[in-house]
N, C-alpha and C. Protein backbone atom coordinates (compact mmCIF):
# COMPACT_ATOMS: atom_id res chain seq x y z
N MET A 1 -30.90 24.36 4.15
CA MET A 1 -31.20 23.10 4.55
C MET A 1 -30.37 22.17 4.22
N ALA A 2 -29.41 21.62 4.98
CA ALA A 2 -27.98 20.94 4.28
C ALA A 2 -29.05 19.26 4.00
N ASP A 3 -28.38 18.46 2.84
CA ASP A 3 -28.22 17.23 2.41
C ASP A 3 -28.18 16.70 3.63
N ALA A 4 -28.86 15.32 3.64
CA ALA A 4 -28.95 14.87 4.68
C ALA A 4 -27.87 14.08 4.74
N ALA A 5 -27.32 13.11 5.53
CA ALA A 5 -25.74 12.36 5.05
C ALA A 5 -26.33 11.23 5.11
N VAL A 6 -25.65 10.55 3.92
CA VAL A 6 -26.31 9.09 3.52
C VAL A 6 -25.00 8.36 4.20
N SER A 7 -25.16 7.04 4.57
CA SER A 7 -24.06 6.11 4.91
C SER A 7 -23.62 5.23 4.03
N PRO A 8 -22.10 5.27 3.77
CA PRO A 8 -21.80 5.05 2.91
C PRO A 8 -22.23 3.15 2.94
N ASP A 9 -22.57 2.38 1.59
CA ASP A 9 -22.50 1.35 1.88
C ASP A 9 -21.71 0.55 2.13
N PRO A 10 -21.94 -1.17 3.08
CA PRO A 10 -20.87 -1.09 3.81
C PRO A 10 -20.10 -2.46 2.99
N ASP A 11 -20.55 -2.80 1.62
CA ASP A 11 -19.89 -3.72 1.08
C ASP A 11 -18.77 -2.87 0.64
N LEU A 12 -18.75 -1.48 0.15
CA LEU A 12 -17.76 -0.87 -0.49
C LEU A 12 -16.70 -0.43 0.37
N ILE A 13 -17.19 -0.32 1.78
CA ILE A 13 -16.12 0.18 3.24
C ILE A 13 -15.67 -0.73 3.12
N ARG A 14 -15.79 -2.62 3.56
CA ARG A 14 -15.51 -3.86 3.47
C ARG A 14 -14.27 -3.71 2.35
N ALA A 15 -15.08 -3.73 1.37
CA ALA A 15 -13.65 -3.72 -0.06
C ALA A 15 -12.59 -2.88 0.53
N LEU A 16 -12.75 -1.06 1.20
CA LEU A 16 -11.99 -0.63 0.41
C LEU A 16 -11.23 -1.05 2.22
N ARG A 17 -11.48 -1.87 2.95
CA ARG A 17 -10.45 -1.43 3.59
C ARG A 17 -9.75 -2.95 3.66
N ALA A 18 -10.47 -4.16 3.27
CA ALA A 18 -9.64 -4.92 2.75
C ALA A 18 -8.13 -4.38 1.52
N LEU A 19 -8.33 -3.38 0.40
CA LEU A 19 -7.53 -3.07 -0.21
C LEU A 19 -6.03 -2.39 0.33
N SER A 20 -6.76 -1.99 2.16
CA SER A 20 -6.19 -0.62 2.55
C SER A 20 -4.81 -1.23 2.67
N ASN A 21 -4.72 -2.68 2.70
CA ASN A 21 -3.49 -3.56 3.35
C ASN A 21 -2.49 -3.70 1.97
N PRO A 22 -1.17 -2.39 1.70
CA PRO A 22 -0.35 -2.94 0.48
C PRO A 22 -0.24 -4.20 -0.22
N MET A 23 0.03 -5.92 1.52
CA MET A 23 0.09 -6.93 0.82
C MET A 23 -1.03 -7.28 -0.03
N ARG A 24 -2.40 -6.92 0.61
CA ARG A 24 -3.43 -7.96 0.08
C ARG A 24 -3.55 -7.08 -1.46
N LEU A 25 -3.22 -5.74 -1.51
CA LEU A 25 -3.78 -5.12 -2.47
C LEU A 25 -2.42 -5.88 -3.96
N GLN A 26 -1.00 -6.19 -2.83
CA GLN A 26 -0.43 -6.55 -4.42
C GLN A 26 -1.01 -8.16 -4.56
N LEU A 27 -1.40 -8.66 -3.37
CA LEU A 27 -2.40 -10.55 -3.60
C LEU A 27 -3.17 -9.93 -4.98
N LEU A 28 -4.36 -9.22 -4.79
CA LEU A 28 -5.45 -8.79 -5.33
C LEU A 28 -4.71 -8.48 -7.10
N SER A 29 -3.13 -7.84 -7.13
CA SER A 29 -2.99 -7.35 -8.50
C SER A 29 -1.78 -8.78 -9.07
N TRP A 30 -1.40 -9.51 -8.09
CA TRP A 30 -0.75 -10.73 -9.00
C TRP A 30 -1.99 -11.60 -9.39
N LEU A 31 -2.99 -11.21 -9.00
CA LEU A 31 -3.96 -12.96 -9.49
C LEU A 31 -4.88 -12.36 -10.73
N ARG A 32 -4.34 -10.83 -11.10
CA ARG A 32 -5.12 -10.30 -12.46
C ARG A 32 -4.29 -10.72 -13.45
N GLU A 33 -3.74 -11.72 -13.19
CA GLU A 33 -2.20 -11.96 -14.03
C GLU A 33 -2.36 -13.21 -14.03
N PRO A 34 -2.55 -14.47 -13.36
CA PRO A 34 -2.07 -15.70 -12.88
C PRO A 34 -1.05 -16.10 -13.75
N GLU A 35 -1.23 -16.19 -14.81
CA GLU A 35 0.16 -17.22 -15.87
C GLU A 35 1.29 -15.98 -15.83
N ARG A 36 1.40 -14.89 -15.54
CA ARG A 36 2.40 -14.31 -15.16
C ARG A 36 3.01 -13.94 -14.14
N HIS A 37 2.32 -14.16 -13.11
CA HIS A 37 3.24 -14.11 -11.80
C HIS A 37 3.55 -15.36 -11.07
N PHE A 38 2.76 -16.53 -11.62
CA PHE A 38 2.63 -18.14 -10.84
C PHE A 38 3.54 -18.80 -11.94
N SER A 39 4.50 -19.87 -11.71
CA SER A 39 4.91 -20.88 -12.44
C SER A 39 3.70 -21.81 -12.62
N PRO A 40 3.65 -21.94 -13.66
CA PRO A 40 2.74 -23.41 -13.67
C PRO A 40 2.90 -24.61 -13.24
N GLU A 41 4.18 -24.35 -12.84
CA GLU A 41 5.06 -26.01 -12.48
C GLU A 41 4.45 -26.25 -11.46
N GLY A 42 3.85 -27.41 -11.56
CA GLY A 42 3.19 -28.10 -9.68
C GLY A 42 1.83 -27.99 -9.33
N ALA A 43 1.57 -26.92 -10.07
CA ALA A 43 -0.02 -26.70 -10.22
C ALA A 43 -1.27 -27.21 -10.66
N ILE A 44 -1.98 -27.75 -9.63
CA ILE A 44 -2.74 -29.19 -10.36
C ILE A 44 -4.06 -28.40 -10.34
N ALA A 45 -4.79 -27.61 -10.98
CA ALA A 45 -5.39 -26.85 -11.84
C ALA A 45 -5.15 -25.71 -12.24
N ASP A 46 -5.85 -25.67 -13.20
CA ASP A 46 -5.67 -23.88 -14.14
C ASP A 46 -5.69 -23.10 -13.60
N PRO A 47 -4.98 -22.03 -13.12
CA PRO A 47 -4.87 -20.50 -12.86
C PRO A 47 -5.83 -20.35 -12.97
N ALA A 48 -6.07 -19.65 -14.89
CA ALA A 48 -7.03 -18.90 -14.95
C ALA A 48 -8.68 -19.13 -14.94
N GLU A 49 -8.78 -20.74 -15.32
CA GLU A 49 -10.13 -21.33 -14.41
C GLU A 49 -10.50 -21.51 -13.04
N VAL A 50 -9.52 -22.11 -12.60
CA VAL A 50 -9.78 -22.16 -11.10
C VAL A 50 -9.24 -21.32 -9.62
N GLY A 51 -8.06 -21.21 -10.42
CA GLY A 51 -7.56 -20.34 -9.06
C GLY A 51 -6.13 -20.53 -8.98
N VAL A 52 -5.30 -19.73 -8.35
CA VAL A 52 -4.35 -20.12 -8.08
C VAL A 52 -4.18 -20.97 -5.98
N CYS A 53 -3.33 -22.13 -6.06
CA CYS A 53 -3.53 -22.57 -4.95
C CYS A 53 -2.52 -21.45 -3.92
N VAL A 54 -3.33 -21.68 -2.43
CA VAL A 54 -2.53 -20.65 -1.82
C VAL A 54 -1.35 -21.23 -1.56
N SER A 55 -0.75 -22.06 -1.59
CA SER A 55 0.66 -22.38 -1.05
C SER A 55 1.50 -21.85 -2.35
N HIS A 56 0.99 -21.80 -3.38
CA HIS A 56 1.87 -20.51 -4.44
C HIS A 56 1.69 -19.21 -3.96
N ILE A 57 0.79 -18.65 -3.99
CA ILE A 57 0.99 -17.62 -3.36
C ILE A 57 1.78 -17.36 -2.10
N GLN A 58 1.79 -18.31 -1.24
CA GLN A 58 2.34 -18.03 0.06
C GLN A 58 3.78 -18.18 -0.47
N ALA A 59 4.68 -19.00 -1.66
CA ALA A 59 5.47 -18.85 -1.58
C ALA A 59 5.88 -17.62 -2.29
N LYS A 60 5.36 -16.99 -3.57
CA LYS A 60 6.02 -15.99 -3.90
C LYS A 60 5.80 -14.74 -3.30
N ALA A 61 4.99 -14.65 -1.95
CA ALA A 61 4.59 -13.15 -1.45
C ALA A 61 5.53 -13.44 -0.25
N GLY A 62 6.56 -15.23 0.33
CA GLY A 62 7.29 -15.15 1.48
C GLY A 62 6.71 -14.64 3.07
N LEU A 63 5.53 -15.24 3.00
CA LEU A 63 5.10 -15.14 4.12
C LEU A 63 4.88 -16.27 4.59
N ALA A 64 4.19 -16.29 6.15
CA ALA A 64 3.66 -17.80 6.34
C ALA A 64 2.16 -18.26 5.83
N GLN A 65 2.13 -19.47 5.59
CA GLN A 65 1.10 -19.59 5.11
C GLN A 65 -0.69 -19.24 5.86
N SER A 66 -0.54 -19.19 7.46
CA SER A 66 -1.55 -18.71 8.09
C SER A 66 -1.98 -17.33 7.77
N THR A 67 -0.62 -16.15 7.39
CA THR A 67 -1.09 -14.75 7.01
C THR A 67 -1.60 -14.67 5.75
N VAL A 68 -1.07 -15.89 4.84
CA VAL A 68 -1.54 -15.07 3.47
C VAL A 68 -2.95 -15.91 3.72
N SER A 69 -3.31 -17.35 4.27
CA SER A 69 -4.74 -17.52 4.49
C SER A 69 -5.84 -16.28 4.91
N ALA A 70 -5.38 -15.36 5.83
CA ALA A 70 -5.86 -14.70 6.44
C ALA A 70 -6.08 -13.15 5.70
N TYR A 71 -5.10 -13.20 4.75
CA TYR A 71 -4.70 -12.21 3.43
C TYR A 71 -6.08 -12.78 2.28
N MET A 72 -6.58 -13.42 2.40
CA MET A 72 -7.17 -14.01 1.50
C MET A 72 -8.58 -14.23 1.36
N ALA A 73 -8.94 -14.46 2.83
CA ALA A 73 -10.03 -14.82 3.22
C ALA A 73 -10.49 -12.99 3.47
N GLU A 74 -10.11 -11.93 4.22
CA GLU A 74 -10.20 -10.42 4.24
C GLU A 74 -10.53 -10.27 2.91
N LEU A 75 -9.96 -10.76 2.08
CA LEU A 75 -10.62 -10.29 -0.02
C LEU A 75 -11.57 -10.90 0.04
N GLU A 76 -11.46 -12.40 0.17
CA GLU A 76 -12.72 -13.11 0.27
C GLU A 76 -14.38 -12.22 0.51
N ARG A 77 -14.07 -12.49 1.94
CA ARG A 77 -15.05 -11.82 2.70
C ARG A 77 -15.71 -10.21 1.78
N ALA A 78 -14.60 -9.40 1.49
CA ALA A 78 -14.79 -8.35 1.18
C ALA A 78 -15.61 -8.83 -0.96
N GLY A 79 -14.78 -10.12 -0.98
CA GLY A 79 -16.40 -9.90 -2.67
C GLY A 79 -15.05 -9.85 -3.63
N LEU A 80 -13.88 -9.97 -3.47
CA LEU A 80 -13.22 -9.54 -4.77
C LEU A 80 -12.40 -10.68 -4.93
N VAL A 81 -12.50 -12.08 -4.50
CA VAL A 81 -11.76 -13.24 -5.05
C VAL A 81 -12.59 -14.42 -4.14
N ARG A 82 -12.93 -15.05 -4.64
CA ARG A 82 -13.46 -16.16 -5.25
C ARG A 82 -12.64 -17.55 -4.73
N SER A 83 -12.58 -18.42 -3.54
CA SER A 83 -12.26 -19.98 -3.27
C SER A 83 -13.01 -20.99 -4.35
N THR A 84 -12.15 -21.65 -4.44
CA THR A 84 -12.30 -23.02 -4.69
C THR A 84 -11.71 -24.32 -3.74
N ARG A 85 -11.96 -25.27 -4.00
CA ARG A 85 -11.23 -26.25 -3.17
C ARG A 85 -10.90 -27.75 -4.22
N VAL A 86 -10.07 -27.50 -4.38
CA VAL A 86 -9.33 -28.82 -5.04
C VAL A 86 -8.88 -29.53 -4.13
N GLY A 87 -9.30 -30.78 -3.63
CA GLY A 87 -8.53 -31.78 -3.07
C GLY A 87 -8.36 -31.06 -1.28
N LYS A 88 -7.33 -31.03 -1.32
CA LYS A 88 -7.10 -30.73 -0.17
C LYS A 88 -6.53 -29.11 0.25
N TRP A 89 -6.78 -28.47 -1.52
CA TRP A 89 -6.04 -27.14 -1.54
C TRP A 89 -7.04 -25.76 -1.55
N THR A 90 -6.72 -24.91 -1.66
CA THR A 90 -7.77 -23.60 -1.76
C THR A 90 -7.11 -23.22 -2.68
N HIS A 91 -7.76 -22.50 -4.10
CA HIS A 91 -7.59 -21.90 -4.98
C HIS A 91 -8.30 -20.32 -4.95
N TYR A 92 -7.92 -19.65 -5.50
CA TYR A 92 -8.45 -18.40 -5.26
C TYR A 92 -8.22 -17.52 -6.54
N LYS A 93 -9.25 -16.70 -7.13
CA LYS A 93 -9.15 -16.07 -8.40
C LYS A 93 -9.99 -14.50 -8.24
N ARG A 94 -9.62 -13.93 -8.24
CA ARG A 94 -9.95 -13.03 -8.77
C ARG A 94 -12.55 -12.76 -8.86
N ASP A 95 -12.87 -11.84 -8.38
CA ASP A 95 -14.14 -11.81 -8.40
C ASP A 95 -14.51 -10.61 -9.75
N GLU A 96 -13.91 -10.75 -11.08
CA GLU A 96 -13.79 -9.84 -11.85
C GLU A 96 -15.17 -8.81 -11.42
N GLU A 97 -16.90 -9.16 -11.89
CA GLU A 97 -17.62 -8.69 -12.14
C GLU A 97 -17.79 -8.01 -10.49
N ARG A 98 -17.29 -8.47 -9.30
CA ARG A 98 -17.40 -7.41 -8.69
C ARG A 98 -16.56 -6.73 -8.20
N ILE A 99 -15.25 -6.36 -8.63
CA ILE A 99 -14.41 -6.00 -8.73
C ILE A 99 -14.42 -4.79 -9.71
N ALA A 100 -15.47 -4.93 -11.14
CA ALA A 100 -16.02 -3.74 -11.98
C ALA A 100 -16.46 -3.09 -10.77
N ARG A 101 -17.62 -3.58 -10.55
CA ARG A 101 -18.90 -2.97 -9.34
C ARG A 101 -18.40 -2.19 -8.30
N LEU A 102 -16.93 -2.76 -7.81
CA LEU A 102 -16.53 -1.82 -6.96
C LEU A 102 -16.00 -0.34 -7.58
N VAL A 103 -15.52 -0.75 -8.53
CA VAL A 103 -14.81 0.32 -9.14
C VAL A 103 -15.84 1.42 -9.35
N ALA A 104 -16.91 0.99 -10.27
CA ALA A 104 -18.10 2.37 -11.04
C ALA A 104 -19.12 2.49 -9.19
N ASP A 105 -18.85 1.67 -8.57
CA ASP A 105 -19.54 2.18 -7.20
C ASP A 105 -18.51 3.62 -6.44
N LEU A 106 -17.39 3.07 -6.46
CA LEU A 106 -16.50 4.29 -6.28
C LEU A 106 -16.19 5.42 -6.87
N GLY A 107 -16.48 5.19 -8.27
CA GLY A 107 -16.60 6.53 -8.63
C GLY A 107 -18.25 7.06 -8.51
N ARG A 108 -19.30 6.39 -8.38
CA ARG A 108 -20.32 7.35 -8.01
C ARG A 108 -20.22 7.84 -6.46
N THR A 109 -19.63 7.04 -5.86
CA THR A 109 -19.22 7.93 -4.08
C THR A 109 -18.70 8.99 -4.08
N LEU A 110 -17.67 8.92 -5.19
CA LEU A 110 -16.54 9.93 -4.79
C LEU A 110 -17.18 10.93 -5.81
């Protein structure tokens, strides 16, 4: 008798879908070491504590602000980053606990 098919975890699917875009994967990689990839000049909050302002991400990526915002929103919906508002600016930081769970879940699934 064949094993019953088990549906993959929807959160895992959402995260993998977010990571399937090379630029979103690059953005997540840059956020791993914000002090290395983003200049502290002009930052209004500590990138290690609060995250990186979307305008700094946009400048580094060389993409339209709306595109970067859409990419970051997709990463946030997947639980890979968290956003924090500082005044009128949105800052993004990796959710390291969620990323670690994703890696563990992926290891168990595959």
